PDB file of C-alpha atoms in Angstrom:
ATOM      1  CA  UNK A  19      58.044  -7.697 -41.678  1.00 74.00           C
ATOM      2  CA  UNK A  20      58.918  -9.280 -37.784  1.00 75.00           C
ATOM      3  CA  UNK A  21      58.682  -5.475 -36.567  1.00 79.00           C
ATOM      4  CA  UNK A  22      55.160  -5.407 -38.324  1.00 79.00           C
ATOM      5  CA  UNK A  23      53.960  -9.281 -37.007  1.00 77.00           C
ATOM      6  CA  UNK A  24      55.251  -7.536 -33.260  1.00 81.00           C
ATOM      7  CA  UNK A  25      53.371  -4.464 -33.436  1.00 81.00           C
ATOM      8  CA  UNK A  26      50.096  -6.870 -34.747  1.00 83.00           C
ATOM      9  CA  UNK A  27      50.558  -8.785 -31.990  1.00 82.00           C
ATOM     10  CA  UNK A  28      51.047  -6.160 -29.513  1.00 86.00           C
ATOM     11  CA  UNK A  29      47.651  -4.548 -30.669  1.00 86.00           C
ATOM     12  CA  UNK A  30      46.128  -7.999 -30.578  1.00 86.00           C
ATOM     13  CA  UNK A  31      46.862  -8.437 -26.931  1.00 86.00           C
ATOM     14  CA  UNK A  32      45.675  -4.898 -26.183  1.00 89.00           C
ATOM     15  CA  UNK A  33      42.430  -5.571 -27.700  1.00 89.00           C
ATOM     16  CA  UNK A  34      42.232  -8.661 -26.087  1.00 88.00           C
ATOM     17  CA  UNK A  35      42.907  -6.963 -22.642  1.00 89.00           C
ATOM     18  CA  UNK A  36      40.624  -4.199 -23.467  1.00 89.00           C
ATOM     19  CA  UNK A  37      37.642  -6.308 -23.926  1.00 90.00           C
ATOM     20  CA  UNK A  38      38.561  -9.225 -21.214  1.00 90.00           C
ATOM     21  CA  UNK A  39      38.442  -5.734 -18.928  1.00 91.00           C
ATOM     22  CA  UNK A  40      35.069  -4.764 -20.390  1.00 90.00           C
ATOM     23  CA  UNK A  41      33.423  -7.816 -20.180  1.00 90.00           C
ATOM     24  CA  UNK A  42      34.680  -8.410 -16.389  1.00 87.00           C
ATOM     25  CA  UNK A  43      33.228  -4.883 -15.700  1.00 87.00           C
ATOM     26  CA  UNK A  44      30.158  -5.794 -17.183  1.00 87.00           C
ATOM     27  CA  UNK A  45      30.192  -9.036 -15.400  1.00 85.00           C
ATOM     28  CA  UNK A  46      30.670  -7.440 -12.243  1.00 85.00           C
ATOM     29  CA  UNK A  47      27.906  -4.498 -12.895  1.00 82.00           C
ATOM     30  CA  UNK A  48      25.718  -7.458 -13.505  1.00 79.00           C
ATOM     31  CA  UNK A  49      26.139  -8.765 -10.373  1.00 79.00           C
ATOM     32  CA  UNK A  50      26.019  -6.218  -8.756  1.00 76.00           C
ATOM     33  CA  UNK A  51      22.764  -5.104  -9.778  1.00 75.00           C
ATOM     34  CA  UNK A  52      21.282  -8.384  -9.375  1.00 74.00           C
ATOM     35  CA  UNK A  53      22.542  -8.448  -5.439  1.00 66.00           C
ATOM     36  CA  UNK A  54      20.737  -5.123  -5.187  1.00 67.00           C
ATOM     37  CA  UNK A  55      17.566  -6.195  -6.744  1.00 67.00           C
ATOM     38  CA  UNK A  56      17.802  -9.177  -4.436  1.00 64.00           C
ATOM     39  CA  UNK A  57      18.307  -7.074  -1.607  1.00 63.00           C
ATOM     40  CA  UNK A  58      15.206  -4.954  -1.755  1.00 64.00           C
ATOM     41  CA  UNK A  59      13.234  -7.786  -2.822  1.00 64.00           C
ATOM     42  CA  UNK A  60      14.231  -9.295   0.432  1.00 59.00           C
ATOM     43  CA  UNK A  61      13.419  -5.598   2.151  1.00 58.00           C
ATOM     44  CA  UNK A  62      10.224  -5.851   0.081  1.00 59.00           C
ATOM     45  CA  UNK A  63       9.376  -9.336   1.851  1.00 58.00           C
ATOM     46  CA  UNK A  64      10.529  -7.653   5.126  1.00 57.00           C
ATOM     47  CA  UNK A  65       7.498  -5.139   4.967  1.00 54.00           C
ATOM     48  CA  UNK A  66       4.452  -7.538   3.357  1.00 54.00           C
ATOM     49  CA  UNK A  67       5.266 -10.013   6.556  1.00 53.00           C
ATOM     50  CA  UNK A  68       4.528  -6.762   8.350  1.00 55.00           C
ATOM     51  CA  UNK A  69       1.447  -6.432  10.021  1.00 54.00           C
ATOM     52  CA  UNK A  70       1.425  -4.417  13.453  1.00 57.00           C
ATOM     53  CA  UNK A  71       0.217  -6.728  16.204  1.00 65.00           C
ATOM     54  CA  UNK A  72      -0.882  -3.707  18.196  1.00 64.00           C
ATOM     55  CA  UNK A  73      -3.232  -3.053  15.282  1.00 67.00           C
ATOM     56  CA  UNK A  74      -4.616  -6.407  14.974  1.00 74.00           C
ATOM     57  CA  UNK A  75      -4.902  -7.301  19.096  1.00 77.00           C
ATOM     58  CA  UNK A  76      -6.117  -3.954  19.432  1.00 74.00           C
ATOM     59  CA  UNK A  77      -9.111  -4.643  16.308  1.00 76.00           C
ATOM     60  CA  UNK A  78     -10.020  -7.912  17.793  1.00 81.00           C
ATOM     61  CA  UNK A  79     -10.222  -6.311  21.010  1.00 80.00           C
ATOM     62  CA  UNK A  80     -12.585  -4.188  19.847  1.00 78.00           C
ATOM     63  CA  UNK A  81     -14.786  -6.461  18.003  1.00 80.00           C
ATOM     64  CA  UNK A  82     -15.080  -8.312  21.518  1.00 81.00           C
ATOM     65  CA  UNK A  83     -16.627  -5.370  22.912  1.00 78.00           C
ATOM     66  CA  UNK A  84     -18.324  -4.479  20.296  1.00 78.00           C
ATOM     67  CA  UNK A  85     -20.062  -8.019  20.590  1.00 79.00           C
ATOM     68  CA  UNK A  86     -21.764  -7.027  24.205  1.00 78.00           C
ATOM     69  CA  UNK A  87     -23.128  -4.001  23.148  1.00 80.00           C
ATOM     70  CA  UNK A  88     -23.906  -4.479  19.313  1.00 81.00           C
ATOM     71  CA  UNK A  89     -23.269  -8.192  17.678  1.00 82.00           C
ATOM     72  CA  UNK A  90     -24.511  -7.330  13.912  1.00 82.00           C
ATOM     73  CA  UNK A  91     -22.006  -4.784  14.087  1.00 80.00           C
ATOM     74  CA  UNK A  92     -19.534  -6.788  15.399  1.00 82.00           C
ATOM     75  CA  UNK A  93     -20.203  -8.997  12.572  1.00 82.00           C
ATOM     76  CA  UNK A  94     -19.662  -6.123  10.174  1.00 81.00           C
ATOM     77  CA  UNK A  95     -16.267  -5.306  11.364  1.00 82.00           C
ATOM     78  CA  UNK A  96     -14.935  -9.211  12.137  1.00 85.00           C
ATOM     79  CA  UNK A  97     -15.848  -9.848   8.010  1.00 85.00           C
ATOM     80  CA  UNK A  98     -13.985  -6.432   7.288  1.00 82.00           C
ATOM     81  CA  UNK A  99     -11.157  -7.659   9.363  1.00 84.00           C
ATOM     82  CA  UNK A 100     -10.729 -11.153   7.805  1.00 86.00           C
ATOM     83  CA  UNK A 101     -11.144  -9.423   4.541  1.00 84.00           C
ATOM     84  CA  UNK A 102      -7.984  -7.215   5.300  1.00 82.00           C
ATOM     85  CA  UNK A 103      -5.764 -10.120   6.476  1.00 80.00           C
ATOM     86  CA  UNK A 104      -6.988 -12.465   3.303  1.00 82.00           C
ATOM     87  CA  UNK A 105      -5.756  -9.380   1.381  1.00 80.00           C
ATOM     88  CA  UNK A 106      -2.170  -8.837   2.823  1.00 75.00           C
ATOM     89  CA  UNK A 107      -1.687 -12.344   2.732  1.00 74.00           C
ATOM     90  CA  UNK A 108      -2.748 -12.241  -1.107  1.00 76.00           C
ATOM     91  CA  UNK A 109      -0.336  -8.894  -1.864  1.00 72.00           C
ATOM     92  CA  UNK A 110       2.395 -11.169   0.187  1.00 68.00           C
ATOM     93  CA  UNK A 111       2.775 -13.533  -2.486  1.00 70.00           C
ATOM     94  CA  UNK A 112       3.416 -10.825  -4.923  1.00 76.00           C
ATOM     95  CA  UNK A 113       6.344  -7.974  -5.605  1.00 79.00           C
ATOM     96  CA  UNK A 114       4.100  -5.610  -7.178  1.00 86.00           C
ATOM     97  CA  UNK A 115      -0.241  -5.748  -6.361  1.00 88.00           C
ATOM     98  CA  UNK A 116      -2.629  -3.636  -8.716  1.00 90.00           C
ATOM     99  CA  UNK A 117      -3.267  -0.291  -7.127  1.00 91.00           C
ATOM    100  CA  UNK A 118      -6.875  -0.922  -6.597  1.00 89.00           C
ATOM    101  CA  UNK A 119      -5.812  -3.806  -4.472  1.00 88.00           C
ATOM    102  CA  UNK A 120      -3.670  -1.727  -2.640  1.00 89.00           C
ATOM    103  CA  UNK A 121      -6.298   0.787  -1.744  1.00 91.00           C
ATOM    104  CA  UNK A 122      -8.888  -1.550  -1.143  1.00 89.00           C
ATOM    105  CA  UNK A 123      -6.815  -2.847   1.924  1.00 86.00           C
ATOM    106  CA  UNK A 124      -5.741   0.537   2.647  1.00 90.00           C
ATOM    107  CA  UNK A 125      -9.527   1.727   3.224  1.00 91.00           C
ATOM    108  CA  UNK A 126     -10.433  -1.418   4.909  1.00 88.00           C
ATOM    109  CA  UNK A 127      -7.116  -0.744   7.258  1.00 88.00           C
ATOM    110  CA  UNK A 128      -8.903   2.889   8.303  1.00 91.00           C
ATOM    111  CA  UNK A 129     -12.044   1.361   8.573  1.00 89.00           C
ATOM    112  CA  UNK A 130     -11.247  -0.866  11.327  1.00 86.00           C
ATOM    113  CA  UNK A 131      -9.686   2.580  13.186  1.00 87.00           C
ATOM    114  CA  UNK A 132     -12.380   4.032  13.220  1.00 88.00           C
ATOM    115  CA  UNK A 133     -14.128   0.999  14.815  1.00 82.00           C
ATOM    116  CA  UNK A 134     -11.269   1.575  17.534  1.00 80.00           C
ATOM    117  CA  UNK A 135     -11.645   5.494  17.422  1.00 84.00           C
ATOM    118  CA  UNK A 136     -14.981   6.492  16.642  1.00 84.00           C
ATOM    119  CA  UNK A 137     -15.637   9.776  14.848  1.00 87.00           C
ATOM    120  CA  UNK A 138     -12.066  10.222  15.759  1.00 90.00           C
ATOM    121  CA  UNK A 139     -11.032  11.228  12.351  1.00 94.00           C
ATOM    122  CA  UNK A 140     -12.204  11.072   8.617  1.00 95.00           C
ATOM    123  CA  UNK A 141      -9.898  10.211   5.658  1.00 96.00           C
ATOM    124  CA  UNK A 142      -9.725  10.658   2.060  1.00 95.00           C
ATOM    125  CA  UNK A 143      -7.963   9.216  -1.509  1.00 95.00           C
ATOM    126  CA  UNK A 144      -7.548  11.106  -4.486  1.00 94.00           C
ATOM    127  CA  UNK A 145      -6.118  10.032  -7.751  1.00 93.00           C
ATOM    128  CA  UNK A 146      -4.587  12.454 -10.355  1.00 90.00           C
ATOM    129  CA  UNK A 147      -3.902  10.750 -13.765  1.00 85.00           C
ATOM    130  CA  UNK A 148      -5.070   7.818 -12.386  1.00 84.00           C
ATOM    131  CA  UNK A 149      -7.850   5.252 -12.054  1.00 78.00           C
ATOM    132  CA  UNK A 150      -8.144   2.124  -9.940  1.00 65.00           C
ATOM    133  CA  UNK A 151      -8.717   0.080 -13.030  1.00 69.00           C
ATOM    134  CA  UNK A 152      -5.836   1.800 -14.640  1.00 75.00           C
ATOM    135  CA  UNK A 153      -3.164  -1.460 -15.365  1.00 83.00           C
ATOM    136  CA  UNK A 154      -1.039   0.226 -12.302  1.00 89.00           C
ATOM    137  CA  UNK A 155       1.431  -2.115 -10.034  1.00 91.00           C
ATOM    138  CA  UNK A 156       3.207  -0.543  -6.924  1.00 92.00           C
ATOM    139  CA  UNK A 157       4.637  -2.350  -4.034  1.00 87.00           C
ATOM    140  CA  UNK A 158       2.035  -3.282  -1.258  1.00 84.00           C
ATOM    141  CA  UNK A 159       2.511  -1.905   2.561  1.00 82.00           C
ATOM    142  CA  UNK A 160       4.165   1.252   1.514  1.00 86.00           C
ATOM    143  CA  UNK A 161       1.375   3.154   2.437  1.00 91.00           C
ATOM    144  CA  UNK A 162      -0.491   2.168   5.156  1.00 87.00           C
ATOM    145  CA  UNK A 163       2.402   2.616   7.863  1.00 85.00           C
ATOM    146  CA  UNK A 164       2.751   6.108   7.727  1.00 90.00           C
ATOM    147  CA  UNK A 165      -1.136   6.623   7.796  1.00 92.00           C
ATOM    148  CA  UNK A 166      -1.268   4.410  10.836  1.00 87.00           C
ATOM    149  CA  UNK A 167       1.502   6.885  12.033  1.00 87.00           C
ATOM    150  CA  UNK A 168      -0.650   9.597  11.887  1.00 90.00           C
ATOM    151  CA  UNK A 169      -3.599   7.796  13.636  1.00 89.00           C
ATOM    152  CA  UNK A 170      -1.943   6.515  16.270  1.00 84.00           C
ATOM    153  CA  UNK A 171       0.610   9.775  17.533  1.00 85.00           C
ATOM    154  CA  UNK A 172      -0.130  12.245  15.258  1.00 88.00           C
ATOM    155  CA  UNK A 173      -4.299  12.034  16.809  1.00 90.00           C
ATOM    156  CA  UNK A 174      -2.822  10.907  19.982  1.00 83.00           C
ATOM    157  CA  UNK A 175      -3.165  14.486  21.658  1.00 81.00           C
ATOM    158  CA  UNK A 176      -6.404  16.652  20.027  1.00 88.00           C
ATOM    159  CA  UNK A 177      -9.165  17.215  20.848  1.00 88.00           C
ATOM    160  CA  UNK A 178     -10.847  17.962  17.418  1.00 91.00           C
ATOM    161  CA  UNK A 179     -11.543  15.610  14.590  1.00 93.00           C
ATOM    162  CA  UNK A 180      -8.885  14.269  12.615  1.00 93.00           C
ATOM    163  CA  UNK A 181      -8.187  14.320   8.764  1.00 95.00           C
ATOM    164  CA  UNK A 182      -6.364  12.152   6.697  1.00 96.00           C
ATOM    165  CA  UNK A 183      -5.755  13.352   2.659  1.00 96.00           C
ATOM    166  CA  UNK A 184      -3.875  10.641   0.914  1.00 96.00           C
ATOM    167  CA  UNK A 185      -3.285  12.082  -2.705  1.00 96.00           C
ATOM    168  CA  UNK A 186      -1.972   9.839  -5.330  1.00 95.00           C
ATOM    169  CA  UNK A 187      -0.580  11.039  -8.265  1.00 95.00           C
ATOM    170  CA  UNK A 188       1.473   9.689 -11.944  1.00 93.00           C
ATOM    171  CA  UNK A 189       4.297  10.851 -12.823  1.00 91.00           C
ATOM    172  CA  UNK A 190       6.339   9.132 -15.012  1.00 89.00           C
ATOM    173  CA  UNK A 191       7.641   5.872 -13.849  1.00 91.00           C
ATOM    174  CA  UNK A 192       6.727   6.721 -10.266  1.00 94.00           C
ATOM    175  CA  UNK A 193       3.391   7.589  -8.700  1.00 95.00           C
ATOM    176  CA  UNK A 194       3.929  10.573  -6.294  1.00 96.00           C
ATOM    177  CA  UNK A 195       2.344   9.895  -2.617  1.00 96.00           C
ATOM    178  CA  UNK A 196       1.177  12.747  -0.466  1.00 96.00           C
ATOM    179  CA  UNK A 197      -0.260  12.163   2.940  1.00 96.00           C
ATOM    180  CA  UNK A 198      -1.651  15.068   4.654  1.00 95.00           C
ATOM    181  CA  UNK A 199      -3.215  15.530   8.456  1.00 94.00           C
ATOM    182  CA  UNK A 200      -4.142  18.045  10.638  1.00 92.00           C
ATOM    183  CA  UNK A 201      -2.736  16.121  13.977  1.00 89.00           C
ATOM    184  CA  UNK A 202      -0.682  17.030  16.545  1.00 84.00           C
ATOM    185  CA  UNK A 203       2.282  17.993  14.341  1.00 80.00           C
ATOM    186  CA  UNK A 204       6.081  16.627  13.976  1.00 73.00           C
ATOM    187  CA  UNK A 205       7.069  17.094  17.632  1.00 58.00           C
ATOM    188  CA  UNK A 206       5.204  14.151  18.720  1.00 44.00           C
ATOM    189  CA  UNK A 207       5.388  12.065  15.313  1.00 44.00           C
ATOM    190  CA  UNK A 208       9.040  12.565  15.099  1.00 44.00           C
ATOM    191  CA  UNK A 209      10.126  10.716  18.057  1.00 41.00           C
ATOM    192  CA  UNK A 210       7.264   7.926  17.514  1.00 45.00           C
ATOM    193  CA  UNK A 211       8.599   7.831  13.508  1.00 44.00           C
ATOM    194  CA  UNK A 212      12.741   7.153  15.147  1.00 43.00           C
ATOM    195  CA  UNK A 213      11.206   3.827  17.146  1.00 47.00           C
ATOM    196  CA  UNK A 214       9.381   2.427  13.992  1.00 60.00           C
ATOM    197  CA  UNK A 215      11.460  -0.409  12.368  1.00 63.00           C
ATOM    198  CA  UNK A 216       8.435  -0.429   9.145  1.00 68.00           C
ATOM    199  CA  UNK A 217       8.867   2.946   8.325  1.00 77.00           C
ATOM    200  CA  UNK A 218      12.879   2.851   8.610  1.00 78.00           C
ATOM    201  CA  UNK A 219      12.458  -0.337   6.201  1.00 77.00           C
ATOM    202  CA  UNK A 220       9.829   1.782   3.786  1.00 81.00           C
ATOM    203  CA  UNK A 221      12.398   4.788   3.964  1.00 84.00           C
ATOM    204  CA  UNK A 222      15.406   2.808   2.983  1.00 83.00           C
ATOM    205  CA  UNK A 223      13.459   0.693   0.434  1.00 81.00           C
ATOM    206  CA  UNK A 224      11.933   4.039  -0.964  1.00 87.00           C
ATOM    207  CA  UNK A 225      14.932   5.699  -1.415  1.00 87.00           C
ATOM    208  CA  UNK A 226      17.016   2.615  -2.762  1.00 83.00           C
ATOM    209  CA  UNK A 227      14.151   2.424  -5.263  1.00 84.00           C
ATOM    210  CA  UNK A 228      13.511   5.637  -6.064  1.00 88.00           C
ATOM    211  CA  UNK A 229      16.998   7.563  -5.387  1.00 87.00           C
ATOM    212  CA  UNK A 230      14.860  10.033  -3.232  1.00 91.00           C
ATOM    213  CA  UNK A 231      14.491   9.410   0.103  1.00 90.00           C
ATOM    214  CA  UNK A 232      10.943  10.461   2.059  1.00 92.00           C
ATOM    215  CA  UNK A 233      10.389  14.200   2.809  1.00 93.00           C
ATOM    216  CA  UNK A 234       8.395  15.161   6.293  1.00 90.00           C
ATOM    217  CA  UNK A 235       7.196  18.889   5.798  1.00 89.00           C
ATOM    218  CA  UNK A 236       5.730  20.476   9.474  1.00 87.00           C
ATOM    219  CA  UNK A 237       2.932  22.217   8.299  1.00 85.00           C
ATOM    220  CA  UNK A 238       3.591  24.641  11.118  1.00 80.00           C
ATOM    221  CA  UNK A 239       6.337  26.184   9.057  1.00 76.00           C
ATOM    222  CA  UNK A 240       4.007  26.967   6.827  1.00 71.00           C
ATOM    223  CA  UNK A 241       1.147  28.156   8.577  1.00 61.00           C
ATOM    224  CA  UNK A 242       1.269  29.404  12.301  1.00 64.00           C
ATOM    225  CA  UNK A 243      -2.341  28.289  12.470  1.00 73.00           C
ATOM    226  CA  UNK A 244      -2.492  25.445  10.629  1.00 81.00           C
ATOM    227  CA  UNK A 245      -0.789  22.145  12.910  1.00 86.00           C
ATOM    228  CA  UNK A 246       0.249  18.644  11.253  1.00 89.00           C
ATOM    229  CA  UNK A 247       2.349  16.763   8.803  1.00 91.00           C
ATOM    230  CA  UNK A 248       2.916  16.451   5.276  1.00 93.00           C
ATOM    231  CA  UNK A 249       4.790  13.207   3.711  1.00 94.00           C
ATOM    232  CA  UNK A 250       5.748  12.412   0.469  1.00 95.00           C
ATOM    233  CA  UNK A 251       7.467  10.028  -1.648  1.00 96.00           C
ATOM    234  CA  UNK A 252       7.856   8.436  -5.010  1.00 96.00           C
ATOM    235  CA  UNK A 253       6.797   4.694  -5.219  1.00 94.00           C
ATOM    236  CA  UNK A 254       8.127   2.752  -8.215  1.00 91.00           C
ATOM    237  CA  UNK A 255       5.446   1.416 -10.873  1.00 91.00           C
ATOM    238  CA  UNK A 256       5.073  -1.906 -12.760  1.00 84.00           C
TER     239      UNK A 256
END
């Protein structure tokens, strides 16, 4: 009878152990996962405070001169600019923003390019298995750095117009991203993409969310005749 009340006991206390050992795991996982979360929410606040003063000097500049030559235009472009800022400063609040929202400030971004680089290039969005009334949520400013990549370097040296395909497509819990141009290709965009803290930020956060990390095809290696750059990515969905 004591041998049995010992060997009870003894597989009390292992049980016991056993599940004091699950529960700390468990207790730790938790943690663990809730310091990650925190940590690309904080990345995620990182990149909506991001707005490119280049960009926004370099818009305003613009408008000035626009304001000599043509002031209803001007006009035009100064309500198209406040528009974009009340909109990133809208998306700021937020962790996830409605994709409509998302492109609306995306086309209003390459808008007020081409008030800086007239006829310089043309852009366009498609969605596949998707609408921009569709109940969608993705990040905000995940986007709109690498297009302003391409404007910026990858335009920097032609001399015939550019072109901009941003493809958006479901799949699954992720939406699939392709951006597509015809510029200069990845010799000049690679060393402009190394001294870019956003898209460094967007890269880690894209592959911390995603477990993929974001692939930069030369379309060169593809084509001998066709130049420019292809990047994609997943971006996690609400």
């Amino acid at each position: 009878i004591k041998s049995i009340k010992l060997k009870s006991r003894l597989i009390l206390v292992i049980i016991l152990t056993v599940l004091l050992i699950i529960i700390g795991y468990l207790f730790l996982l938790n943690r663990k996962q809730k310091f990650e979360q925190q940590n690309l929410q904080m990345q995620q606040r990182l990149l909506r405070a991001q707005m490119n003063p280049h960009f926004t000097f370099n818009t305003l500049y613009a408008i000035q001169n626009l304001l000599k030559d043509d002031p209803e235009q001007s006009k035009k472009y100064l309500l198209k600019f406040s528009r974009l800022l009340r909109l990133i400063l809208e998306n700021s609040l937020s962790n996830y923003v409605s994709i409509e929202d998302e492109l609306e400030s995306l086309k209003k971004y390459m808008d007020l390019q081409l008030l800086r680089f007239p006829d310089k290039f043309d852009y366009d969005i498609l969605l596949n298995e998707i609408d921009e009334e569709d109940e969608i949520s993705i990040p905000p400013m995940l986007i709109q750095p690498f297009v302003e990549n391409s404007i910026e370097h990858g335009f920097k040296h032609i001399d015939y117009k550019g072109k901009i395909n941003i493809t958006l497509t479901l799949a699954g819990k992720y939406v699939h991203c392709v951006i597509e141009d015809n510029g200069f290709g990845i010799t000049t965009e690679k060393a402009e993409v190394k001294q870019s803290t956003s898209l460094n930020l967007i890269s880690d956060f894209i592959k911390k969310s995603t477990k993929k990390g974001v692939e930069i095809i030369d379309k060169k290696n593809n084509d001998n005749n066709e130049s420019g750059v292809i990047i994609q990515f997943l971006i996690p969905i609400n």
